[in-house]
Tab-separated table of C-alpha atoms in Angstrom:
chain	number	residue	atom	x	y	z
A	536	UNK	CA	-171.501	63.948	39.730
A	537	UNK	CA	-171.352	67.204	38.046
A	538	UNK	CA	-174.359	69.412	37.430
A	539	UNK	CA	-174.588	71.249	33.962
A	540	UNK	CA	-176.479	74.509	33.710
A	541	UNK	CA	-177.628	74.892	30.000
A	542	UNK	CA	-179.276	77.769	28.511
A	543	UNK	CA	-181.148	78.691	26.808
A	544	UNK	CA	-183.660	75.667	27.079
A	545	UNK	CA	-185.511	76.402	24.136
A	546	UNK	CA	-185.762	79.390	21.181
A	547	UNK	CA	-187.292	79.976	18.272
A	548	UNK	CA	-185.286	81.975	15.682
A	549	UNK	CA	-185.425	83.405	12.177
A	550	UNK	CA	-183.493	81.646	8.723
A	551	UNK	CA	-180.025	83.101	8.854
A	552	UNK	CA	-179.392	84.174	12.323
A	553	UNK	CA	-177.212	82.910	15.083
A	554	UNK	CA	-177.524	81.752	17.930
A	555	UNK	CA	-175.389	81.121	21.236
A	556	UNK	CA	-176.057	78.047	23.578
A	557	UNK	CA	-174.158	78.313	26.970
A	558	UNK	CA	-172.934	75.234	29.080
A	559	UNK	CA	-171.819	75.962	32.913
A	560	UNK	CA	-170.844	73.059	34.711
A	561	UNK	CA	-170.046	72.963	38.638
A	562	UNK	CA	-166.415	71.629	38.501
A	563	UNK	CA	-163.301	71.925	36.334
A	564	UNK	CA	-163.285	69.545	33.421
A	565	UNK	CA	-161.477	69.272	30.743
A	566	UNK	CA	-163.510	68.429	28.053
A	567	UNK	CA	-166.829	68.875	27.011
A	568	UNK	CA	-169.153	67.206	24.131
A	569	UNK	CA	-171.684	69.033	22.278
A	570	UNK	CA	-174.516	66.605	20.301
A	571	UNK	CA	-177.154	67.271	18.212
A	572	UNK	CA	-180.252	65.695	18.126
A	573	UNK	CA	-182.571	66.262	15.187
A	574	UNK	CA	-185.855	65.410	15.556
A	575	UNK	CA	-186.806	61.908	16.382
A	576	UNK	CA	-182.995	60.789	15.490
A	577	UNK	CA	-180.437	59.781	17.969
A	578	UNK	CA	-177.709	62.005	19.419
A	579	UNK	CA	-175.051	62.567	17.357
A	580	UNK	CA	-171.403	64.483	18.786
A	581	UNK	CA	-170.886	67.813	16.719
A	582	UNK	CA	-167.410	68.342	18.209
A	583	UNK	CA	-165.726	67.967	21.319
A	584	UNK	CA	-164.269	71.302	23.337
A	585	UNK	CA	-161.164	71.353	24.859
A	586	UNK	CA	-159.999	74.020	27.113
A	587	UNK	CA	-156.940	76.089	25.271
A	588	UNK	CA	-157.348	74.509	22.018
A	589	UNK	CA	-159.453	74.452	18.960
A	590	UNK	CA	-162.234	72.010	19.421
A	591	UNK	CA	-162.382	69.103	16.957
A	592	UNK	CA	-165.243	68.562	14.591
A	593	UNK	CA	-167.015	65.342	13.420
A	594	UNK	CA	-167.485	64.538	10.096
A	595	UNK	CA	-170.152	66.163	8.346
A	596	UNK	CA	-169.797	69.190	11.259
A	597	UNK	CA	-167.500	72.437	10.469
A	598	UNK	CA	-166.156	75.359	12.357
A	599	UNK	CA	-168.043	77.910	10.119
A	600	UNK	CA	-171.083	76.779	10.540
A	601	UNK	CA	-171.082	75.421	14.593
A	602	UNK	CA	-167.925	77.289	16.267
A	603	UNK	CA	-167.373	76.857	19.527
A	604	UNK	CA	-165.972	78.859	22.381
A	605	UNK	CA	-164.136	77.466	25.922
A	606	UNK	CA	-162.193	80.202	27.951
A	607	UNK	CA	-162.005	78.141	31.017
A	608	UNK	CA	-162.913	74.540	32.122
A	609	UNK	CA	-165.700	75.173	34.040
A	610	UNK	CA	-168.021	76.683	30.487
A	611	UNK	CA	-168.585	75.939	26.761
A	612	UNK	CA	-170.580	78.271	23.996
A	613	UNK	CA	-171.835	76.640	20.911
A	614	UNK	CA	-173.268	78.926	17.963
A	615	UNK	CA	-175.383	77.555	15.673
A	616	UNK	CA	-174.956	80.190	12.561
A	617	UNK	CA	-176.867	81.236	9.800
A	618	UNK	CA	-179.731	78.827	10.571
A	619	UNK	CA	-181.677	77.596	8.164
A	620	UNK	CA	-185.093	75.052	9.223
A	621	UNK	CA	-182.957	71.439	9.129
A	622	UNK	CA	-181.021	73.134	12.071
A	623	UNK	CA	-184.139	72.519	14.166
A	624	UNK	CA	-183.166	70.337	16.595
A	625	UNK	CA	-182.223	69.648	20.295
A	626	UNK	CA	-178.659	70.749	21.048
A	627	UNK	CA	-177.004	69.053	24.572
A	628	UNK	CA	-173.702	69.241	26.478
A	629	UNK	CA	-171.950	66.688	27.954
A	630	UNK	CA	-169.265	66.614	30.559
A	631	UNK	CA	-167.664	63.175	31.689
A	632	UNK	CA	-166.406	63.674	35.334
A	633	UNK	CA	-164.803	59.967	35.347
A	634	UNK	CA	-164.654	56.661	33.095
A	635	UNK	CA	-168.275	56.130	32.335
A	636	UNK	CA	-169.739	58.965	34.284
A	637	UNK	CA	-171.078	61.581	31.552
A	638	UNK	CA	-173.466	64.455	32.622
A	639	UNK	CA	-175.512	66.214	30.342
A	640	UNK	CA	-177.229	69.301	30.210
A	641	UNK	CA	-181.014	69.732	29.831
A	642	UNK	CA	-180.697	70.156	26.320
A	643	UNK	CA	-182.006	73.577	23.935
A	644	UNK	CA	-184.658	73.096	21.915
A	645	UNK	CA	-183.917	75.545	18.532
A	646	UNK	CA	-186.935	75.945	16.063
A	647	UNK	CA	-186.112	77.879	13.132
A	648	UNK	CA	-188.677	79.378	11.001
B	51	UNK	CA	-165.043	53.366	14.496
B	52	UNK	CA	-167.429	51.702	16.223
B	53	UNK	CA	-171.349	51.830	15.567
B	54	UNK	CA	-174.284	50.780	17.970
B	55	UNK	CA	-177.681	49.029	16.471
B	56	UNK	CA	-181.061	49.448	18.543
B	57	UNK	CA	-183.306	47.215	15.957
B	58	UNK	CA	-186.246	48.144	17.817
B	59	UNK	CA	-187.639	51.603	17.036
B	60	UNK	CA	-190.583	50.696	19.604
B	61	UNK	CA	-191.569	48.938	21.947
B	62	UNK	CA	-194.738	48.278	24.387
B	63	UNK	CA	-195.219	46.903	27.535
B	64	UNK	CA	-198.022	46.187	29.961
B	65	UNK	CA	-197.498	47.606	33.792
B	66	UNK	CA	-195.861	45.380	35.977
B	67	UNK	CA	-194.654	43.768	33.076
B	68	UNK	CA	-190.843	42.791	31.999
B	69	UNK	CA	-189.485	44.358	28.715
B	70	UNK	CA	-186.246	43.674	27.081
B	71	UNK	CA	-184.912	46.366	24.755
B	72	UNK	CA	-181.867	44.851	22.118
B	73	UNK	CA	-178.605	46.905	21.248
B	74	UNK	CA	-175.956	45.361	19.422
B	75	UNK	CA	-172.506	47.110	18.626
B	76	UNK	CA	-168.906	46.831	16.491
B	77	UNK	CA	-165.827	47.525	17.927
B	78	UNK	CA	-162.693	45.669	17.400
B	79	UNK	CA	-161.408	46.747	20.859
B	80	UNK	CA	-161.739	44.585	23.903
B	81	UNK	CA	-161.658	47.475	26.503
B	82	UNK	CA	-164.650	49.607	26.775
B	83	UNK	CA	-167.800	50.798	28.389
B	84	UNK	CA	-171.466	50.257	27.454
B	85	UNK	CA	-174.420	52.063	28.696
B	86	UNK	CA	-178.070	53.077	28.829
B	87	UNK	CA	-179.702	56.068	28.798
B	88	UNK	CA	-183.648	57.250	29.157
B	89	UNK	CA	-184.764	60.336	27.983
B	90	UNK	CA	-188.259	60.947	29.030
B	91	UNK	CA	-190.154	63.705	27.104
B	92	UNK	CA	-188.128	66.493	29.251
B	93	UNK	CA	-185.267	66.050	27.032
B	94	UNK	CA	-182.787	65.308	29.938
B	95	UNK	CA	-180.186	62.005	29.558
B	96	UNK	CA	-180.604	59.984	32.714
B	97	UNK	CA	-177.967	57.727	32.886
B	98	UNK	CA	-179.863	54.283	33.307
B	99	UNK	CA	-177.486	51.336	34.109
B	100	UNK	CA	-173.404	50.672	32.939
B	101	UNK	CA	-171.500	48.056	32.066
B	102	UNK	CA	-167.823	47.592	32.059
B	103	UNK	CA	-166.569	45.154	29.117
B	104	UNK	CA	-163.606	43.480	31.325
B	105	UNK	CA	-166.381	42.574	33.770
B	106	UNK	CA	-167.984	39.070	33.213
B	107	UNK	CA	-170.909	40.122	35.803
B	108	UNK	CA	-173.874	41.641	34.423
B	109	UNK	CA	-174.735	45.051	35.623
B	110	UNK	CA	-177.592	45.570	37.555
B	111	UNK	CA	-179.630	48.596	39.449
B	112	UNK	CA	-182.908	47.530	41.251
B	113	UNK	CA	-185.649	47.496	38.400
B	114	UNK	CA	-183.039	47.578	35.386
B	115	UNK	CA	-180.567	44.461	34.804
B	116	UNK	CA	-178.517	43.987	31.709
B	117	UNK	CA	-177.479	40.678	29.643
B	118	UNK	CA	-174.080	41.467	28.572
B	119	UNK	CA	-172.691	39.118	25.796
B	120	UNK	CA	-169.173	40.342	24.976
B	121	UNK	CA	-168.171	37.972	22.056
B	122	UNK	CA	-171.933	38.337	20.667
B	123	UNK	CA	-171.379	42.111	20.322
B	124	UNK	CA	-174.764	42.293	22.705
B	125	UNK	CA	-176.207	44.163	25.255
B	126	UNK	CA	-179.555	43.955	26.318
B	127	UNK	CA	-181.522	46.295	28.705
B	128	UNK	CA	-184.921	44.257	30.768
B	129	UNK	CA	-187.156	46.192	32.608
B	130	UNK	CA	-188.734	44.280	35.326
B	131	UNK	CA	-192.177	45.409	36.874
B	132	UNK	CA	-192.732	48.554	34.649
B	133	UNK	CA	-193.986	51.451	35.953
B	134	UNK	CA	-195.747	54.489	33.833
B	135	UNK	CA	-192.666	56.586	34.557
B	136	UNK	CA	-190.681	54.092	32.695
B	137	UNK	CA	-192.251	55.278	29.336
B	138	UNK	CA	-189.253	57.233	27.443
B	139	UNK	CA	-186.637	56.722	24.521
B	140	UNK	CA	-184.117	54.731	25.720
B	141	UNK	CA	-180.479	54.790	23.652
B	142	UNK	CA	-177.860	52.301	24.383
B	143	UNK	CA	-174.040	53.675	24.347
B	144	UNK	CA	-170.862	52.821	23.795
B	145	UNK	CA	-167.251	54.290	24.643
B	146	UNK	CA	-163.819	53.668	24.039
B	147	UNK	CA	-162.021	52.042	26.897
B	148	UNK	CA	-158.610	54.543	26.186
B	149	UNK	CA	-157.266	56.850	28.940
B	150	UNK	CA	-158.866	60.149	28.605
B	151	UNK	CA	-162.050	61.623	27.931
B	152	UNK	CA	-163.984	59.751	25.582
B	153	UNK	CA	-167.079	60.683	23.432
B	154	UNK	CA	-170.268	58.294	23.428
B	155	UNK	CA	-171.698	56.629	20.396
B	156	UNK	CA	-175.278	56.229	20.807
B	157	UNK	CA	-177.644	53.911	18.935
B	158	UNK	CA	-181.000	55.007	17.092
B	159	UNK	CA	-182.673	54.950	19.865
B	160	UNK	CA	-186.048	52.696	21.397
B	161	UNK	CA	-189.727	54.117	22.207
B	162	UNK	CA	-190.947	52.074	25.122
B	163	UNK	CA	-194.402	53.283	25.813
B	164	UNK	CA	-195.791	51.716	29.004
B	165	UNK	CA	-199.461	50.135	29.245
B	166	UNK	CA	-201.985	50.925	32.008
């Protein structure tokens, strides 16, 4: 299975600030999932990257806030911008390599005070 | 769209002990794929066991064994002989059966905190 290379695994930021989360996986793929998970909650899908194309949002998420960059099919950006504290949570990326095998990433932990 | 229930927010077992963790879901498709996932306090998903909905046998991976009832909507995870390292949130998942890459929907999630 694929091996994800996440970074950064943790930060602590300032209120209105950005800030980039990287996703490298081993192997081409063509898409790639970015959840967030707020504290305590489940994992829910911001948006789903696609190389060449726009990536589409979930409900509730919005290009503004959480864009997302993928030049290739091998890596993924998400910026979380102008945080505010209720963006503290774990963000994660997820690759599926075939039907039912997904691969995630170890996950950023994002405090912001 | 399709929604998955974990009615159990915790749960606690002795060691050695079996455990069954619930997780219901709604879908009105008949092809599809169910899992579950641990995350232990490191944060990473660890894929635990999967189940294919077009197969009638339940899935099963040493410890871990599943009781998959497709017209129920059910899909039970039991832990047999836990161990300390079993102690983790454990999500159940579901995901569309189409061709392509599919997202997972994940259910609230289950503490299981393990016993000495």
């Amino acid at each position: 299975s694929a091996v994800i290379s996440q970074k950064p695994s943790r930060d602590i930021c300032q209120r209105g600030t950005s800030l980039t989360i990287q996703c490298q996986v081993d192997s081409q793929v063509t898409m790639m999932f970015w959840y967030r998970q707020q504290p305590g909650q489940s994992l829910t899908l911001i948006a789903t990257a696609n190389q060449g194309s726009e990536a589409t949002y979930e409900s509730g998420f919005v290009i503004d806030k959480f864009p997302i960059s993928r030049p290739n099919l091998t890596f993924s950006t998400l910026t979380v911008s102008n945080m505010s504290p209720e963006d503290s949570s774990i963000y994660l990326c997820s690759v599926e390599m075939r039907a039912g095998g997904y691969t995630f990433g170890s996950g950023t932990r994002l405090t912001v005070v | 769209a399709q929604t998955v229930t974990q009615s159990q927010p915790e749960m606690s077992v002795q060691e050695a002990e079996t455990v069954t963790l619930s997780c219901t879901y709604d879908t009105s498709e008949s092809d599809y794929y169910l899992f579950w996932y641990k995350q232990p306090p490191s944060r990473q998903m660890i894929l635990v066991i999967r189940q294919e909905a077009y197969k009638q046998q339940n899935a099963t991976e040493n410890r871990f064994s599943v009781n998959f009832q497709k017209a129920a909507k059910s899909f039970s995870l039991k832990i047999s002989d836990s161990q300390l390292g079993d102690a983790a949130m454990y999500f159940c998942a579901y995901r569309s059966g189409y061709q392509g890459a599919q997202k997972l929907v994940f259910g609230q999630g289950t503490r299981l905190t393990i016993n000495p």
